Short mmCIF file of C-alpha atoms in Angstrom, two decimals:
data_model
loop_
_atom_site.label_atom_id
_atom_site.label_comp_id
_atom_site.label_asym_id
_atom_site.label_seq_id
_atom_site.Cartn_x
_atom_site.Cartn_y
_atom_site.Cartn_z
CA UNK A 1 76.28 118.79 161.41
CA UNK A 2 79.31 116.77 162.59
CA UNK A 3 82.48 118.60 161.04
CA UNK A 4 84.24 116.17 157.34
CA UNK A 5 87.80 116.16 156.40
CA UNK A 6 87.46 117.37 152.82
CA UNK A 7 90.84 115.66 151.16
CA UNK A 8 91.63 116.01 147.40
CA UNK A 9 92.13 113.32 145.42
CA UNK A 10 95.48 112.93 144.20
CA UNK A 11 95.82 113.87 140.38
CA UNK A 12 95.72 110.51 138.15
CA UNK A 13 99.20 109.17 136.34
CA UNK A 14 99.17 111.21 132.87
CA UNK A 15 99.57 106.72 131.94
CA UNK A 16 99.15 104.25 134.04
CA UNK A 17 100.78 101.45 134.74
CA UNK A 18 100.27 99.31 131.99
CA UNK A 19 101.83 95.52 132.26
CA UNK A 20 105.43 94.70 129.93
CA UNK A 21 104.72 94.14 126.31
CA UNK A 22 106.84 92.73 123.96
CA UNK A 23 105.85 94.76 120.63
CA UNK A 24 107.62 92.72 116.92
CA UNK A 25 110.77 94.82 115.67
CA UNK A 26 108.76 95.43 112.49
CA UNK A 27 106.15 97.41 113.93
CA UNK A 28 108.64 100.45 113.93
CA UNK A 29 109.40 99.77 110.36
CA UNK A 30 107.53 101.37 107.59
CA UNK A 31 106.11 99.46 104.89
CA UNK A 32 107.79 101.05 102.28
CA UNK A 33 110.95 100.65 104.15
CA UNK A 34 110.26 96.69 105.07
CA UNK A 35 112.65 95.67 102.48
CA UNK A 36 115.69 97.02 104.73
CA UNK A 37 115.61 95.08 107.05
CA UNK A 38 114.34 91.26 105.39
CA UNK A 39 118.61 89.87 105.71
CA UNK A 40 118.84 89.24 102.01
CA UNK A 41 119.98 90.88 99.00
CA UNK A 42 116.83 92.58 97.74
CA UNK A 43 118.28 94.21 94.58
CA UNK A 44 121.51 96.95 93.54
CA UNK A 45 121.32 99.71 95.86
CA UNK A 46 123.90 102.71 96.58
CA UNK A 47 122.52 104.59 99.10
CA UNK A 48 119.90 103.13 102.11
CA UNK A 49 119.73 105.25 105.50
CA UNK A 50 117.25 104.74 108.41
CA UNK A 51 116.75 106.46 111.99
CA UNK A 52 116.76 104.32 114.85
CA UNK A 53 115.52 105.11 118.29
CA UNK A 54 118.73 105.63 120.73
CA UNK A 55 117.74 102.45 123.02
CA UNK A 56 120.12 99.42 123.14
CA UNK A 57 116.62 97.26 122.72
CA UNK A 58 116.47 98.01 119.29
CA UNK A 59 120.20 96.53 118.67
CA UNK A 60 118.17 93.36 116.29
CA UNK A 61 116.42 96.15 114.25
CA UNK A 62 120.52 97.72 114.09
CA UNK A 63 121.95 94.06 113.28
CA UNK A 64 118.54 93.25 110.38
CA UNK A 65 119.10 96.95 108.68
CA UNK A 66 123.38 96.26 108.69
CA UNK A 67 123.27 92.65 107.42
CA UNK A 68 120.23 93.78 104.62
CA UNK A 69 122.80 96.33 103.56
CA UNK A 70 125.28 93.49 102.44
CA UNK A 71 123.56 90.40 101.91
CA UNK A 72 125.25 89.88 98.83
CA UNK A 73 128.28 89.68 100.13
CA UNK A 74 129.80 86.98 102.10
CA UNK A 75 129.99 85.95 106.00
CA UNK A 76 133.63 87.22 106.53
CA UNK A 77 132.33 91.16 105.03
CA UNK A 78 128.73 90.38 106.17
CA UNK A 79 130.29 89.51 109.85
CA UNK A 80 132.69 92.84 110.24
CA UNK A 81 130.33 94.92 108.96
CA UNK A 82 127.60 94.08 111.28
CA UNK A 83 130.14 93.94 114.14
CA UNK A 84 131.68 97.49 113.70
CA UNK A 85 128.32 98.97 112.59
CA UNK A 86 126.80 97.65 116.02
CA UNK A 87 130.05 98.98 118.21
CA UNK A 88 129.42 102.55 116.14
CA UNK A 89 124.88 102.65 117.23
CA UNK A 90 126.45 101.29 120.40
CA UNK A 91 128.62 104.18 121.11
CA UNK A 92 125.88 106.47 119.15
CA UNK A 93 123.64 105.38 122.37
CA UNK A 94 126.03 105.17 125.70
CA UNK A 95 128.36 107.97 124.41
CA UNK A 96 125.76 110.83 122.62
CA UNK A 97 123.04 112.39 123.16
CA UNK A 98 121.34 109.96 121.18
CA UNK A 99 121.60 107.47 123.76
CA UNK A 100 118.99 109.81 125.75
CA UNK A 101 115.11 109.54 126.12
CA UNK A 102 113.10 110.08 122.92
CA UNK A 103 116.49 110.63 121.14
CA UNK A 104 117.52 108.91 117.77
CA UNK A 105 120.46 108.37 115.26
CA UNK A 106 121.12 107.94 112.27
CA UNK A 107 123.05 105.16 110.21
CA UNK A 108 124.05 105.91 106.14
CA UNK A 109 125.49 102.75 103.74
CA UNK A 110 127.19 103.68 100.80
CA UNK A 111 127.75 101.26 98.31
CA UNK A 112 130.02 101.38 95.36
CA UNK A 113 131.66 98.46 92.77
CA UNK A 114 134.78 98.62 95.72
CA UNK A 115 133.67 99.29 99.32
CA UNK A 116 130.92 100.04 101.42
CA UNK A 117 130.79 102.66 103.59
CA UNK A 118 129.01 103.00 106.96
CA UNK A 119 127.95 106.62 108.78
CA UNK A 120 126.64 106.81 112.24
CA UNK A 121 124.94 110.03 112.76
CA UNK A 122 124.28 110.90 116.28
CA UNK A 123 123.50 114.02 118.34
CA UNK A 124 126.66 115.06 120.10
CA UNK A 125 128.49 114.61 122.57
CA UNK A 126 126.76 114.81 126.68
CA UNK A 127 126.41 118.31 128.18
CA UNK A 128 126.06 121.63 127.37
CA UNK A 129 126.21 121.77 123.69
CA UNK A 130 129.05 123.42 121.88
CA UNK A 131 128.09 124.28 118.63
CA UNK A 132 132.17 125.15 117.55
CA UNK A 133 132.95 122.53 119.47
CA UNK A 134 136.22 120.37 117.72
CA UNK A 135 137.27 116.78 119.46
CA UNK A 136 138.04 114.26 116.89
CA UNK A 137 138.14 110.19 118.14
CA UNK A 138 141.26 108.19 118.26
CA UNK A 139 141.47 104.88 118.21
CA UNK A 140 143.48 103.88 121.50
CA UNK A 141 144.92 100.41 122.37
CA UNK A 142 142.82 99.62 125.54
CA UNK A 143 143.90 97.62 129.11
CA UNK A 144 143.70 94.33 128.33
CA UNK A 145 141.97 94.20 131.56
CA UNK A 146 139.47 96.96 131.07
CA UNK A 147 135.83 95.49 130.74
CA UNK A 148 135.25 98.28 128.13
CA UNK A 149 136.81 100.94 125.14
CA UNK A 150 137.82 98.57 122.66
CA UNK A 151 135.30 99.65 120.40
CA UNK A 152 137.22 102.47 118.03
CA UNK A 153 140.12 99.92 118.42
CA UNK A 154 138.48 97.77 117.17
CA UNK A 155 136.93 99.75 114.55
CA UNK A 156 140.78 100.67 113.67
CA UNK A 157 142.07 97.29 113.15
CA UNK A 158 139.39 95.73 111.17
CA UNK A 159 137.87 98.36 108.28
CA UNK A 160 139.90 99.97 105.10
CA UNK A 161 139.39 103.21 106.78
CA UNK A 162 137.68 105.35 109.28
CA UNK A 163 137.24 108.99 110.45
CA UNK A 164 134.72 111.39 111.84
CA UNK A 165 133.41 115.07 111.50
CA UNK A 166 135.20 116.10 114.92
CA UNK A 167 132.17 118.25 115.59
CA UNK A 168 131.06 117.40 119.34
CA UNK A 169 127.43 119.59 118.58
CA UNK A 170 126.59 116.95 116.22
CA UNK A 171 129.10 114.44 115.10
CA UNK A 172 129.41 112.02 112.01
CA UNK A 173 131.60 108.79 112.27
CA UNK A 174 132.51 106.17 109.02
CA UNK A 175 134.40 103.42 108.37
CA UNK A 176 135.02 101.49 104.86
CA UNK A 177 135.11 98.06 104.27
CA UNK A 178 136.42 97.44 101.18
CA UNK A 179 135.73 93.97 98.73
CA UNK A 180 136.00 92.32 96.26
CA UNK A 181 133.75 90.02 93.64
#
């Protein structure tokens, strides 16, 4: 009997190759929270929060959330609120652990008769976690030739007030937009 070489078949990939597909953003929204994303005034509320995946692909969902939260206000207020809110979301994805695989950040909108407050809670600075680290953010004048680095300067210029927790482990950054009715 001739000798035959035995080969061990390679272990199959845990996940077979699949074609790219487009999934509707609504698939990521629980039915009980669908009114958070409809783009129109859905009644009075004081607080509304949602946990978003740390991926730029979800920007349309973030925008729908922000637009719906201030739908009863004028176009200028809605535009500024969305611009600044998207900036905080982008910073959470680009500059914190929230932008890592399967990580998240949380947006909390609080409304009063005089203002709208948005707080973005992220997973903190990348790298080794420093539970007691404190490094407040600062809005610095951007280099006019730089392609990046204008986000917090925009928040500083367009919001009524803004700030952050300063914690490096789990940061929260907020801005307030005053409004008149």
